[in-house]
Coordinates of C-alpha atoms in Angstrom, one line a residue:
Chain A
M1363 CA 1.8 -30.1 15.3
I1364 CA 0.8 -26.7 16.5
L1365 CA -2.1 -25.0 14.8
T1366 CA -2.4 -21.2 14.6
V1367 CA -5.5 -19.4 13.4
T1368 CA -5.3 -15.9 11.7
L1369 CA -8.8 -15.0 10.7
N1370 CA -7.7 -11.5 9.5
A1371 CA -4.3 -12.3 7.8
A1372 CA -2.5 -9.4 6.2
L1373 CA 0.3 -8.7 3.7
D1374 CA 2.6 -6.5 5.9
I1375 CA 4.3 -3.9 3.7
T1376 CA 7.1 -1.7 5.1
Y1377 CA 8.0 1.6 3.3
K1378 CA 11.3 3.4 4.2
V1379 CA 11.0 7.2 3.7
A1380 CA 13.4 10.0 4.7
A1381 CA 10.7 11.5 7.0
L1382 CA 6.9 11.3 6.9
T1383 CA 5.5 14.9 6.4
P1384 CA 1.7 15.0 6.1
H1385 CA 0.3 16.6 3.0
T1386 CA 3.5 16.2 0.9
T1387 CA 4.7 13.7 -1.6
H1388 CA 7.2 11.0 -0.6
R1389 CA 9.4 8.9 -2.7
V1390 CA 9.6 5.5 -1.0
G1391 CA 13.2 4.3 -0.9
E1392 CA 12.6 0.6 0.0
V1393 CA 9.6 -1.7 -0.1
V1394 CA 9.6 -4.9 2.0
E1395 CA 6.6 -7.3 2.0
R1396 CA 6.0 -10.2 4.4
P1397 CA 3.1 -12.5 5.3
G1398 CA 1.5 -11.0 8.3
G1399 CA -1.2 -11.3 10.9
K1400 CA -0.5 -12.5 14.4
G1401 CA -1.1 -16.2 14.0
I1402 CA 1.2 -16.3 10.9
N1403 CA 3.9 -14.5 12.9
V1404 CA 3.5 -17.0 15.8
A1405 CA 3.8 -19.9 13.4
R1406 CA 7.0 -18.5 11.8
V1407 CA 8.7 -18.3 15.2
L1408 CA 7.5 -21.8 16.2
A1409 CA 8.8 -23.2 12.9
A1410 CA 12.1 -21.5 13.5
L1411 CA 12.2 -23.2 16.9
G1412 CA 11.7 -26.6 15.1
H1413 CA 8.0 -27.1 15.7
E1414 CA 5.8 -28.6 13.0
C1415 CA 3.2 -25.9 12.4
V1416 CA 0.0 -25.3 10.4
V1417 CA -1.5 -21.9 9.7
T1418 CA -5.2 -21.5 9.0
G1419 CA -7.6 -18.6 8.6
F1420 CA -8.6 -16.8 5.4
A1421 CA -6.8 -15.5 2.4
G1422 CA -8.2 -14.2 -0.9
G1423 CA -7.8 -12.0 -3.9
A1424 CA -4.6 -10.7 -5.4
T1425 CA -3.1 -9.8 -2.0
G1426 CA -4.0 -13.2 -0.6
A1427 CA -2.3 -14.9 -3.6
V1428 CA 0.9 -12.8 -2.9
L1429 CA 0.7 -13.7 0.8
R1430 CA 0.3 -17.5 0.1
G1431 CA 3.1 -17.3 -2.5
M1432 CA 5.4 -15.9 0.2
L1433 CA 4.3 -18.5 2.7
A1434 CA 4.9 -21.4 0.4
P1435 CA 8.7 -21.7 0.7
L1436 CA 8.5 -21.2 4.5
A1437 CA 8.2 -23.9 7.1
P1438 CA 4.6 -23.4 8.4
H1439 CA 2.1 -25.5 6.3
D1440 CA -0.5 -23.3 4.6
A1441 CA -4.1 -24.5 5.4
L1442 CA -5.7 -21.0 4.8
V1443 CA -9.2 -21.1 3.5
E1444 CA -9.7 -19.3 0.2
I1445 CA -12.3 -16.5 0.2
A1446 CA -13.9 -14.3 -2.4
G1447 CA -12.8 -11.1 -0.7
T1448 CA -9.3 -9.6 -0.8
T1449 CA -6.8 -10.1 2.0
R1450 CA -5.9 -6.7 3.6
R1451 CA -2.6 -4.9 3.5
T1452 CA -0.9 -3.1 6.4
I1453 CA 1.6 -0.4 5.6
A1454 CA 4.3 0.6 8.1
V1455 CA 6.0 3.8 7.0
T1456 CA 9.4 4.0 8.7
D1457 CA 11.3 7.3 9.0
G1458 CA 14.9 6.9 8.0
T1459 CA 16.2 9.4 10.6
S1460 CA 14.3 8.4 13.7
G1461 CA 13.2 4.9 12.8
D1462 CA 9.7 5.9 14.0
T1463 CA 6.8 4.1 12.3
T1464 CA 3.5 5.3 11.1
Q1465 CA 1.0 2.4 10.6
L1466 CA -1.9 2.3 8.0
N1467 CA -4.1 -0.8 8.4
E1468 CA -6.6 -1.6 5.7
P1469 CA -9.9 -3.1 6.9
G1470 CA -10.2 -6.9 6.3
P1471 CA -12.3 -8.5 3.6
T1472 CA -15.9 -9.4 4.4
V1473 CA -16.1 -13.1 5.1
L1474 CA -19.3 -14.8 3.8
P1475 CA -21.3 -17.2 6.0
E1476 CA -20.5 -20.2 3.7
E1477 CA -16.8 -19.3 4.0
W1478 CA -17.0 -19.3 7.8
T1479 CA -18.8 -22.7 7.6
A1480 CA -16.0 -24.1 5.3
F1481 CA -13.4 -22.8 7.8
L1482 CA -15.1 -24.5 10.8
S1483 CA -15.1 -27.8 9.0
S1484 CA -11.4 -27.4 8.1
Y1485 CA -10.6 -26.2 11.7
D1486 CA -12.3 -29.3 13.1
S1487 CA -10.3 -31.7 11.0
L1488 CA -7.0 -29.8 11.7
L1489 CA -7.7 -30.1 15.4
R1490 CA -7.4 -33.9 15.2
D1491 CA -3.6 -33.6 14.7
A1492 CA -3.0 -30.5 16.8
D1493 CA -1.1 -30.6 20.1
A1494 CA -2.1 -27.0 20.7
V1495 CA -4.0 -24.2 18.9
A1496 CA -3.5 -20.4 19.0
L1497 CA -6.3 -18.1 18.0
C1498 CA -4.8 -14.8 17.1
G1499 CA -5.7 -11.2 16.2
S1500 CA -8.7 -9.2 15.1
L1501 CA -11.9 -10.5 13.4
P1502 CA -12.5 -9.5 9.8
P1503 CA -15.9 -8.0 8.8
G1504 CA -18.6 -10.7 8.5
I1505 CA -17.3 -12.8 11.4
H1506 CA -19.6 -12.7 14.4
V1507 CA -18.1 -11.3 17.6
G1508 CA -18.5 -14.7 19.4
A1509 CA -16.4 -16.5 16.8
Y1510 CA -13.4 -17.0 19.1
A1511 CA -15.7 -18.4 21.8
E1512 CA -16.9 -21.0 19.3
L1513 CA -13.3 -21.9 18.3
V1514 CA -12.3 -22.2 22.0
R1515 CA -15.2 -24.6 22.7
R1516 CA -14.4 -26.7 19.6
A1517 CA -10.8 -27.0 20.7
R1518 CA -11.7 -27.9 24.3
A1519 CA -14.2 -30.5 23.1
R1520 CA -11.3 -32.2 21.4
Q1521 CA -9.0 -31.8 24.4
V1522 CA -6.6 -29.5 22.4
P1523 CA -5.0 -26.8 24.6
V1524 CA -6.1 -23.4 23.3
L1525 CA -4.5 -20.0 23.6
L1526 CA -6.4 -16.8 22.7
D1527 CA -4.6 -13.6 21.8
T1528 CA -7.1 -10.9 20.8
S1529 CA -8.7 -7.8 22.2
G1530 CA -11.9 -6.0 22.9
E1531 CA -15.3 -7.7 22.6
P1532 CA -13.9 -10.9 20.9
L1533 CA -11.6 -11.3 23.9
R1534 CA -14.4 -10.7 26.4
R1535 CA -16.6 -13.3 24.6
G1536 CA -13.7 -15.7 24.0
I1537 CA -12.5 -15.8 27.6
A1538 CA -16.0 -16.8 28.8
A1539 CA -15.6 -20.0 26.8
R1540 CA -12.7 -21.0 29.1
P1541 CA -9.6 -21.0 27.0
D1542 CA -6.5 -22.6 28.6
L1543 CA -4.5 -19.4 28.1
V1544 CA -5.0 -15.8 27.2
K1545 CA -2.1 -13.4 26.5
P1546 CA -3.4 -9.8 26.7
N1547 CA -1.0 -6.8 26.7
A1548 CA -1.4 -4.1 29.4
D1549 CA -3.9 -2.1 27.3
E1550 CA -6.0 -5.1 26.3
L1551 CA -6.1 -6.3 30.0
A1552 CA -7.1 -2.8 31.2
Q1553 CA -9.8 -2.7 28.5
L1554 CA -11.1 -6.1 29.7
T1555 CA -11.0 -5.6 33.4
G1556 CA -11.0 -1.9 33.9
S1557 CA -7.8 -2.2 36.0
R1558 CA -4.3 -1.0 35.2
E1559 CA -2.8 -2.8 38.2
P1560 CA -1.4 -6.0 36.5
L1561 CA -1.7 -8.4 39.4
R1562 CA -5.3 -7.4 40.1
A1563 CA -6.2 -7.4 36.4
T1564 CA -4.7 -10.8 35.5
R1565 CA -6.6 -12.3 38.5
D1566 CA -9.8 -10.6 37.3
A1567 CA -9.2 -12.0 33.8
R1568 CA -8.8 -15.5 35.3
R1569 CA -12.1 -15.2 37.1
R1570 CA -13.7 -14.4 33.8
G1571 CA -12.9 -17.9 32.5
A1572 CA -9.3 -18.2 31.4
H1573 CA -7.4 -21.0 33.1
T1574 CA -4.1 -19.0 32.8
V1575 CA -3.6 -15.4 32.1
V1576 CA -0.2 -14.2 30.8
A1577 CA 0.0 -10.5 30.6
S1578 CA 2.7 -9.0 28.4
L1579 CA 4.0 -5.8 30.1
G1580 CA 6.5 -4.5 27.5
P1581 CA 9.9 -4.0 29.0
D1582 CA 8.7 -5.4 32.3
G1583 CA 8.3 -8.9 30.7
L1584 CA 5.4 -11.2 31.5
L1585 CA 3.1 -11.7 34.5
A1586 CA 1.5 -15.1 34.6
T1587 CA -1.4 -16.0 36.8
T1588 CA -1.9 -19.8 36.5
P1589 CA -3.6 -22.6 38.5
D1590 CA -0.2 -23.4 40.0
G1591 CA 0.8 -20.0 41.1
T1592 CA 1.8 -16.5 39.9
W1593 CA 5.1 -15.6 38.3
Q1594 CA 6.7 -12.5 36.9
A1595 CA 9.5 -13.0 34.3
A1596 CA 11.6 -10.2 32.9
P1597 CA 14.7 -9.8 30.7
P1598 CA 18.0 -9.5 32.5
E1599 CA 18.4 -5.9 31.4
P1600 CA 16.3 -3.4 29.4
V1601 CA 16.8 -3.6 25.6
R1602 CA 16.2 -1.1 22.8
G1603 CA 14.8 -2.0 19.4
N1604 CA 11.6 -2.5 17.5
P1605 CA 8.9 -4.1 19.6
T1606 CA 6.9 -5.2 16.5
G1607 CA 6.1 -8.9 16.9
A1608 CA 7.4 -9.2 20.4
G1609 CA 4.0 -10.2 21.7
D1610 CA 3.6 -12.8 18.9
S1611 CA 7.0 -14.2 19.9
A1612 CA 5.9 -14.5 23.5
V1613 CA 2.9 -16.5 22.3
A1614 CA 5.2 -18.8 20.3
G1615 CA 7.4 -19.3 23.4
L1616 CA 4.4 -20.1 25.6
L1617 CA 3.0 -22.6 23.1
S1618 CA 6.5 -24.1 22.5
G1619 CA 6.9 -24.6 26.3
L1620 CA 3.4 -26.0 26.6
V1621 CA 3.9 -28.8 24.0
A1622 CA 7.3 -29.5 25.4
G1623 CA 5.7 -30.1 28.8
L1624 CA 7.9 -27.4 30.5
S1625 CA 7.2 -25.9 34.0
W1626 CA 5.6 -22.5 34.1
P1627 CA 8.9 -20.7 35.0
E1628 CA 10.6 -22.5 32.1
R1629 CA 7.8 -21.6 29.7
L1630 CA 7.9 -17.9 30.8
S1631 CA 11.7 -17.8 30.4
R1632 CA 11.4 -19.1 26.9
A1633 CA 8.7 -16.6 26.1
V1634 CA 10.6 -13.6 27.5
A1635 CA 13.9 -14.6 25.8
L1636 CA 12.1 -15.0 22.5
S1637 CA 10.2 -11.7 22.8
T1638 CA 13.4 -9.8 23.9
A1639 CA 15.3 -11.4 21.0
T1640 CA 12.5 -10.1 18.7
V1641 CA 13.0 -6.5 19.9
L1642 CA 16.7 -6.9 19.3
A1643 CA 16.4 -8.3 15.7
T1644 CA 17.2 -6.1 12.7
A1645 CA 14.1 -7.1 10.7
A1646 CA 10.7 -6.2 12.3
G1647 CA 8.9 -9.4 13.5
E1648 CA 11.9 -11.7 13.2
F1649 CA 13.9 -12.8 16.3
D1650 CA 17.7 -12.8 16.7
A1651 CA 18.5 -16.5 17.3
A1652 CA 21.9 -15.9 18.9
A1653 CA 20.4 -13.4 21.3
Y1654 CA 17.6 -15.9 22.1
E1655 CA 20.2 -18.6 23.1
R1656 CA 22.2 -16.0 25.1
L1657 CA 19.1 -14.7 27.0
L1658 CA 17.4 -18.0 27.7
G1659 CA 19.4 -18.8 30.9
R1660 CA 19.4 -15.2 32.0
V1661 CA 15.7 -14.3 32.3
T1662 CA 14.7 -13.6 35.9
V1663 CA 11.6 -15.4 37.1
V1664 CA 10.1 -14.4 40.5
E1665 CA 7.2 -16.2 42.1
H1666 CA 4.6 -14.2 43.9
T1667 CA 4.1 -16.1 47.1
Q1668 CA 0.5 -16.5 48.3
A1669 CA 1.1 -14.2 51.2
A1670 CA 2.9 -11.5 49.2
S1671 CA 0.4 -11.7 46.3
G1672 CA -2.7 -12.0 48.5
K1673 CA -3.7 -15.2 46.6
Chain B
M213 CA -6.3 5.6 -32.8
I214 CA -4.3 7.5 -30.2
L215 CA -1.4 5.7 -28.5
T216 CA -0.3 6.6 -24.9
V217 CA 2.9 5.3 -23.4
T218 CA 3.3 4.8 -19.6
L219 CA 6.7 3.3 -18.9
N220 CA 6.2 3.6 -15.2
A221 CA 2.6 2.5 -14.8
A222 CA 1.2 2.3 -11.2
L223 CA -1.7 0.9 -9.2
D224 CA -3.1 4.1 -7.6
I225 CA -4.4 3.3 -4.1
T226 CA -6.4 5.9 -2.1
Y227 CA -6.7 5.5 1.7
K228 CA -9.3 7.5 3.6
V229 CA -8.2 8.1 7.2
A230 CA -9.6 10.5 9.9
A231 CA -6.4 12.4 10.0
L232 CA -2.8 11.4 9.3
T233 CA -0.7 11.7 12.5
P234 CA 3.0 10.6 12.1
H235 CA 4.2 7.8 14.4
T236 CA 0.7 6.5 15.3
T237 CA -1.5 3.7 14.0
H238 CA -4.4 4.4 11.6
R239 CA -7.4 2.3 10.7
V240 CA -8.0 2.9 7.0
G241 CA -11.8 3.6 6.5
E242 CA -11.9 3.1 2.7
V243 CA -9.6 1.7 0.1
V244 CA -10.0 2.6 -3.6
E245 CA -7.7 1.2 -6.3
R246 CA -7.5 2.4 -9.9
P247 CA -5.1 1.9 -12.8
G248 CA -2.6 4.8 -12.7
G249 CA 0.3 6.4 -14.4
K250 CA 0.0 9.5 -16.6
G251 CA -0.4 7.8 -19.9
I252 CA -3.1 5.5 -18.6
N253 CA -5.0 8.5 -17.1
V254 CA -4.7 10.4 -20.5
A255 CA -6.1 7.3 -22.3
R256 CA -9.1 7.0 -19.9
V257 CA -10.0 10.7 -20.6
L258 CA -9.6 10.2 -24.4
A259 CA -11.7 7.1 -24.3
A260 CA -14.4 9.0 -22.4
L261 CA -14.4 11.6 -25.2
G262 CA -15.0 8.8 -27.7
H263 CA -11.5 8.3 -29.1
E264 CA -10.1 4.9 -29.9
C265 CA -7.1 4.5 -27.6
V266 CA -4.3 2.1 -26.9
V267 CA -2.1 2.1 -23.8
T268 CA 1.4 0.7 -23.8
G269 CA 4.3 0.7 -21.4
F270 CA 5.2 -2.0 -18.8
A271 CA 3.3 -4.1 -16.3
G272 CA 4.4 -7.0 -14.2
G273 CA 4.0 -9.0 -11.0
A274 CA 0.9 -9.2 -8.8
T275 CA 0.3 -5.5 -8.9
G276 CA 0.6 -5.5 -12.7
A277 CA -1.9 -8.3 -12.9
V278 CA -4.4 -6.3 -10.7
L279 CA -3.8 -3.2 -12.9
R280 CA -4.4 -5.1 -16.1
G281 CA -7.5 -6.8 -14.6
M282 CA -8.9 -3.3 -13.8
L283 CA -8.0 -2.0 -17.3
A284 CA -9.7 -4.9 -19.1
P285 CA -13.3 -3.7 -18.8
L286 CA -12.3 -0.1 -19.7
A287 CA -12.3 1.4 -23.1
P288 CA -8.5 1.9 -23.7
H289 CA -7.0 -1.2 -25.3
D290 CA -4.3 -2.8 -23.2
A291 CA -1.0 -3.3 -25.1
L292 CA 1.2 -3.2 -22.0
V293 CA 4.4 -5.3 -22.2
E294 CA 4.7 -7.9 -19.5
I295 CA 7.9 -7.6 -17.4
A296 CA 9.5 -9.8 -14.7
G297 CA 9.5 -6.9 -12.2
T298 CA 6.5 -5.8 -10.2
T299 CA 4.5 -2.7 -11.1
R300 CA 4.7 0.0 -8.4
R301 CA 1.9 1.2 -6.2
T302 CA 1.2 4.8 -5.2
I303 CA -0.7 5.5 -2.0
A304 CA -2.6 8.7 -1.5
V305 CA -3.7 9.0 2.2
T306 CA -6.6 11.5 2.3
D307 CA -7.5 13.2 5.6
G308 CA -11.3 13.0 6.2
T309 CA -11.5 16.4 7.8
S310 CA -9.4 18.6 5.5
G311 CA -9.3 16.4 2.3
D312 CA -5.5 17.0 2.3
T313 CA -3.5 14.2 0.7
T314 CA -0.2 12.6 1.7
Q315 CA 1.4 10.8 -1.2
L316 CA 3.7 7.7 -0.9
N317 CA 5.1 6.6 -4.3
E318 CA 6.9 3.3 -4.6
P319 CA 9.9 3.1 -6.9
G320 CA 9.2 1.4 -10.2
P321 CA 10.4 -2.1 -11.2
T322 CA 13.7 -2.5 -12.9
V323 CA 13.1 -3.0 -16.6
L324 CA 15.6 -5.4 -18.2
P325 CA 17.3 -4.6 -21.5
E326 CA 15.4 -7.4 -23.4
E327 CA 12.1 -6.0 -22.0
W328 CA 13.0 -2.6 -23.4
T329 CA 13.8 -4.2 -26.8
A330 CA 10.5 -6.0 -26.7
F331 CA 8.7 -2.7 -25.9
L332 CA 10.5 -0.9 -28.8
S333 CA 9.3 -3.6 -31.3
S334 CA 5.7 -3.4 -30.0
Y335 CA 5.9 0.4 -30.0
D336 CA 7.0 0.5 -33.7
S337 CA 4.2 -1.7 -34.8
L338 CA 1.6 0.3 -32.7
L339 CA 2.8 3.5 -34.3
R340 CA 1.6 2.2 -37.7
D341 CA -2.0 2.7 -36.7
A342 CA -1.5 5.8 -34.5
D343 CA -2.9 9.2 -35.3
A344 CA -0.9 10.6 -32.4
V345 CA 1.2 9.4 -29.5
A346 CA 1.7 10.7 -26.0
L347 CA 4.8 9.8 -23.9
C348 CA 3.9 10.3 -20.3
G349 CA 5.5 10.3 -16.9
S350 CA 8.7 9.2 -15.2
L351 CA 11.1 6.5 -16.3
P352 CA 11.4 3.3 -14.2
P353 CA 14.8 2.0 -13.1
G354 CA 16.7 0.3 -15.9
I355 CA 15.4 2.6 -18.6
H356 CA 18.1 4.9 -20.0
V357 CA 17.6 8.7 -19.6
G358 CA 17.5 9.2 -23.3
A359 CA 14.6 6.7 -23.8
Y360 CA 12.0 9.4 -24.5
A361 CA 14.3 11.0 -27.1
E362 CA 14.4 7.6 -28.8
L363 CA 10.6 7.2 -28.7
V364 CA 10.2 10.8 -30.1
R365 CA 12.6 10.0 -33.0
R366 CA 10.8 6.8 -33.9
A367 CA 7.4 8.6 -33.9
R368 CA 8.7 11.4 -36.0
A369 CA 10.3 9.0 -38.5
R370 CA 6.8 7.5 -39.0
Q371 CA 5.1 11.0 -39.2
V372 CA 3.1 10.4 -36.1
P373 CA 2.6 13.6 -34.0
V374 CA 4.2 13.1 -30.6
L375 CA 3.5 14.8 -27.3
L376 CA 6.0 14.5 -24.4
D377 CA 4.9 15.0 -20.8
T378 CA 7.7 14.3 -18.4
S379 CA 10.2 16.2 -16.3
G380 CA 13.9 16.6 -15.4
E381 CA 16.6 15.0 -17.5
P382 CA 14.2 12.8 -19.5
L383 CA 12.4 16.0 -20.6
R384 CA 15.7 17.8 -21.4
R385 CA 16.9 14.9 -23.5
G386 CA 13.5 14.3 -25.0
I387 CA 12.9 17.9 -26.1
A388 CA 16.1 17.9 -28.1
A389 CA 14.7 15.1 -30.3
R390 CA 12.1 17.7 -31.5
P391 CA 8.7 16.4 -30.3
D392 CA 5.6 18.2 -31.7
L393 CA 4.4 19.2 -28.3
V394 CA 5.6 19.2 -24.7
K395 CA 3.3 20.1 -21.8
P396 CA 5.4 21.0 -18.7
N397 CA 3.9 22.5 -15.6
A398 CA 5.4 25.6 -14.1
D399 CA 7.9 23.7 -11.9
E400 CA 9.0 21.4 -14.8
L401 CA 9.4 24.4 -17.1
A402 CA 11.4 26.3 -14.5
Q403 CA 13.6 23.3 -13.9
L404 CA 14.2 23.0 -17.7
T405 CA 14.8 26.6 -18.5
G406 CA 15.8 28.3 -15.2
S407 CA 13.0 30.8 -15.7
R408 CA 9.8 31.3 -13.7
E409 CA 8.5 33.8 -16.2
P410 CA 6.1 31.7 -18.2
L411 CA 6.3 33.5 -21.5
R412 CA 10.1 33.6 -21.5
A413 CA 10.3 30.0 -20.3
T414 CA 7.9 28.6 -22.9
R415 CA 9.9 30.4 -25.7
D416 CA 13.2 29.0 -24.3
A417 CA 11.7 25.5 -24.2
R418 CA 10.7 25.9 -27.9
R419 CA 14.2 26.9 -28.8
R420 CA 15.4 23.7 -27.1
G421 CA 13.6 21.7 -29.8
A422 CA 9.8 21.4 -29.1
H423 CA 7.7 22.6 -32.0
T424 CA 5.0 23.7 -29.5
V425 CA 5.2 24.2 -25.8
V426 CA 2.0 24.2 -23.7
A427 CA 2.7 25.1 -20.1
S428 CA 0.1 24.2 -17.5
L429 CA -0.1 27.0 -15.0
G430 CA -2.6 25.6 -12.5
P431 CA -5.5 28.0 -11.9
D432 CA -4.1 30.4 -14.6
G433 CA -4.8 27.8 -17.3
L434 CA -2.5 27.0 -20.2
L435 CA 0.1 29.1 -22.0
A436 CA 0.8 27.9 -25.6
T437 CA 3.8 29.0 -27.7
T438 CA 3.2 27.5 -31.1
P439 CA 4.6 28.0 -34.6
D440 CA 1.4 29.9 -35.4
G441 CA 1.4 32.2 -32.4
T442 CA 1.1 32.4 -28.6
W443 CA -2.2 32.0 -26.6
Q444 CA -3.2 32.0 -23.0
A445 CA -6.4 30.0 -22.2
A446 CA -8.0 30.2 -18.7
P447 CA -11.2 28.9 -17.0
P448 CA -14.0 31.5 -16.8
E449 CA -13.7 31.6 -13.0
P450 CA -11.5 30.0 -10.4
V451 CA -12.6 26.6 -9.2
R452 CA -11.9 24.6 -6.0
G453 CA -11.3 20.9 -5.9
N454 CA -8.8 18.2 -6.3
P455 CA -6.1 19.0 -9.0
T456 CA -5.0 15.4 -9.2
G457 CA -5.1 14.4 -12.9
A458 CA -5.8 17.9 -14.2
G459 CA -2.5 17.9 -16.2
D460 CA -3.3 14.5 -17.7
S461 CA -6.8 15.8 -18.7
A462 CA -5.1 18.8 -20.4
V463 CA -2.9 16.4 -22.3
A464 CA -6.0 14.5 -23.4
G465 CA -7.7 17.7 -24.5
L466 CA -4.6 18.7 -26.6
L467 CA -4.4 15.3 -28.3
S468 CA -8.2 15.2 -28.9
G469 CA -8.1 18.6 -30.5
L470 CA -5.0 17.6 -32.5
V471 CA -6.5 14.5 -34.1
A472 CA -9.7 16.4 -34.7
G473 CA -7.7 19.1 -36.7
L474 CA -8.9 21.9 -34.5
S475 CA -7.3 25.4 -34.3
W476 CA -5.0 26.2 -31.4
P477 CA -7.6 28.3 -29.6
E478 CA -10.1 25.5 -29.9
R479 CA -7.6 22.9 -28.7
L480 CA -6.7 25.0 -25.7
S481 CA -10.3 25.6 -24.9
R482 CA -10.9 21.8 -24.9
A483 CA -7.8 21.2 -22.7
V484 CA -8.7 23.9 -20.2
A485 CA -12.4 22.8 -20.0
L486 CA -11.3 19.2 -19.4
S487 CA -8.7 20.0 -16.9
T488 CA -11.1 22.3 -15.0
A489 CA -13.8 19.6 -15.1
T490 CA -11.2 17.2 -13.6
V491 CA -10.6 19.6 -10.6
L492 CA -14.4 19.7 -10.1
A493 CA -14.9 15.9 -10.2
T494 CA -15.7 14.0 -7.0
A495 CA -13.3 11.1 -7.8
A496 CA -9.6 12.0 -8.1
G497 CA -8.5 11.8 -11.8
E498 CA -11.9 11.6 -13.3
F499 CA -13.6 14.5 -15.0
D500 CA -17.1 15.9 -14.5
A501 CA -18.7 15.4 -18.0
A502 CA -21.5 18.0 -17.4
A503 CA -19.0 20.6 -16.1
Y504 CA -16.9 19.9 -19.2
E505 CA -19.8 20.6 -21.6
R506 CA -20.7 23.7 -19.6
L507 CA -17.2 25.1 -19.5
L508 CA -16.2 24.4 -23.1
G509 CA -17.8 27.6 -24.6
R510 CA -16.7 29.7 -21.7
V511 CA -12.9 29.3 -21.6
T512 CA -11.2 32.6 -22.3
V513 CA -8.4 32.4 -24.9
V514 CA -6.2 35.5 -25.4
E515 CA -3.7 35.8 -28.1
H516 CA -0.4 37.5 -27.3
T517 CA 0.2 39.7 -30.3
Q518 CA 3.8 39.9 -31.7
A519 CA 4.2 43.5 -30.4
A520 CA 2.7 42.8 -27.0
S521 CA 4.6 39.5 -26.6
G522 CA 7.9 40.8 -28.0
K523 CA 7.8 37.9 -30.5

C-alpha cells in the first residue's frame, strides 16, 4: 500500500457567494465540505487510480469527527491519530460571477508531545506494509520544525521510498534528511534556493539532499532532476480551470508511477496528465478521469541532455 | 421563566485576519466560536440579568452538537429540538487594523414537517411555565412563512405575552396575529410600512396588529408606540463600538422589564442601557455589566405628548 501523512489535516469548506465585498454581509448560496489537507487529497487520487492507500496524521474535535465521517465511505483507509485539539477548517469563498476564490485558513490544533509520540509509533508500524510514503503539507502548532526530517529518516531506515511535499523551514530541514523525492512548486523552490531559474534551482535542491527534485511549474508542467537525468514534461496544450489540488495530483502521479516501477518519462507523463485533468475537473481537487486517459499519451517529455543542460 | 425561540440557530464563528483582500489567501490569526441566533443571544443577556430562561428552536448535525455543547455550561436551559439537518454557521471576518467585519452567513438546514410538529408540541408545553416568550430571527428553509403568526396565536391563546423580532414577510404575517410587542430596526420598519419616518412608521406598524411597536434606531435609541403613549429613549451620549447584538440586548431589556412589571419609561431605559452596554463591550454580542449599571439612571426618556405627536 501507499501511505500518505497529513499532519495538519483540514475540513475544506467551499462557500459560493454572488461576489465577495469586504465589510458587508453575504448570504452563502451553497456550502460544500470535503476532507482536506494535501496528503488526504493525494490518497484520494491514488485510490481513484486503484492503489491501496492509508492516510495518517492527526484529527480531533468536532471538525475532526466530521472529516473522519466523510473519509469513512471513501477508499483510502483512515489511520489518523486522534488528538485533543480540534482539526482546522479552510474556507474557500468563490465568487459566482468570476469564479475567483478568497481563502481563509484556520490555524491547526496544537499537537501535544504524547500525541506526537503516539503518531511515531503508529507511523513506524504502518511503514512495515508501505511501498511508498508521502509526507505532505504544513506542520500544525506543537510539532517541531524538524519533524519531517525525522519521518524521512524513519522511512529510509525501513527502505520505504519517501516523497516530501512541504515548504519553508520544514522543507529545508526535511530535505537534509535525504528524501527520495521532493516536489516543490516554483515559489517553494525559490524560497529554498534563492533562485527563480528552475533548472538551477532544482539542481541546487538536489545538492541539499533530495535524490530527485520534481518542480511543479504550473502551466509549464514538471521539471524533474533525477539521478538518471533531467526531464521537462508539459501538457499538450494550455488548459483553463481551477488549479486547486493540481500539485497534489502530480504527487499522486509520481507515487503511482514509482510503485508501478515506471521510467521517469512515464512517471512524469502520468503526473502531468493527472494534474492537468485536475485543473479541468468541475469540482475543485477532483480529477476528470476521461481527460486523464485522453491526456496520458499526449504529454510532451523532453530530456535535457548533459551538454544542453550543463549537467 | 422567559422562553426564547430561535428557529434558525447558528454557530457564530469570528475570524481575525490582518485585512480581508478578495481573491487572496488569508491565515486566520484567531478563531472564536459562540452559540448564536437572536433568541439565544437574548436568552444569554436575560440569564446574565438573573432571569430563568429556556431556549428552544432547532439544532442538528455536527454544528448543532457543538452549539449545544457550548450552551450546556451556560445559564439558559437548552430545550432545542433535534433535527436531521445541520445547524448553520455564520462567519464574521474581522480586519485587525480597522475592526471592520465581513459577514458570511450559511443558509439554515431544511426543517422537515414532522420536526416542525415536534417543535410545536414542545413549544406548547414550554408555554405553560413561561412568563413571556420572544420569537427571534429568520426562518430556516422548510418552515412556512406564517410560522411566527402561528406561534404568536398559540402564545396569546395561553395568555403568555409574546415579542416578535424578525423581518420581511415573516414579520408582516406575524404582526397580523397581534403580538404584544414587535421590535423592528429602522430598515425592517421601512420594509414593513414603506415609511422611513419613525413615528409614522411605528404607528402604521401598530395598526397592522402589534399592541406595542418598539423601533430600534441605532444611536438614536428606541422609539416606543404603546397603548399607553409614545416615548423615545436614548443613551446619554453617543458611544463607539461594535453594534453586533445591540438589538438582541434591547429585546432582553424589554422582556426583563415586562416580567418585572416596570412602566414603559423604565423598560425603555433598561433596554437602551443594555443595548448601549453591548456596543461598549469588548466581545461582540456580550454586554459590559459595569457600563450597564452606570448607564441605567442616565438614559433620557422623552414622552411624545398627544398634541406634539399628533396622536
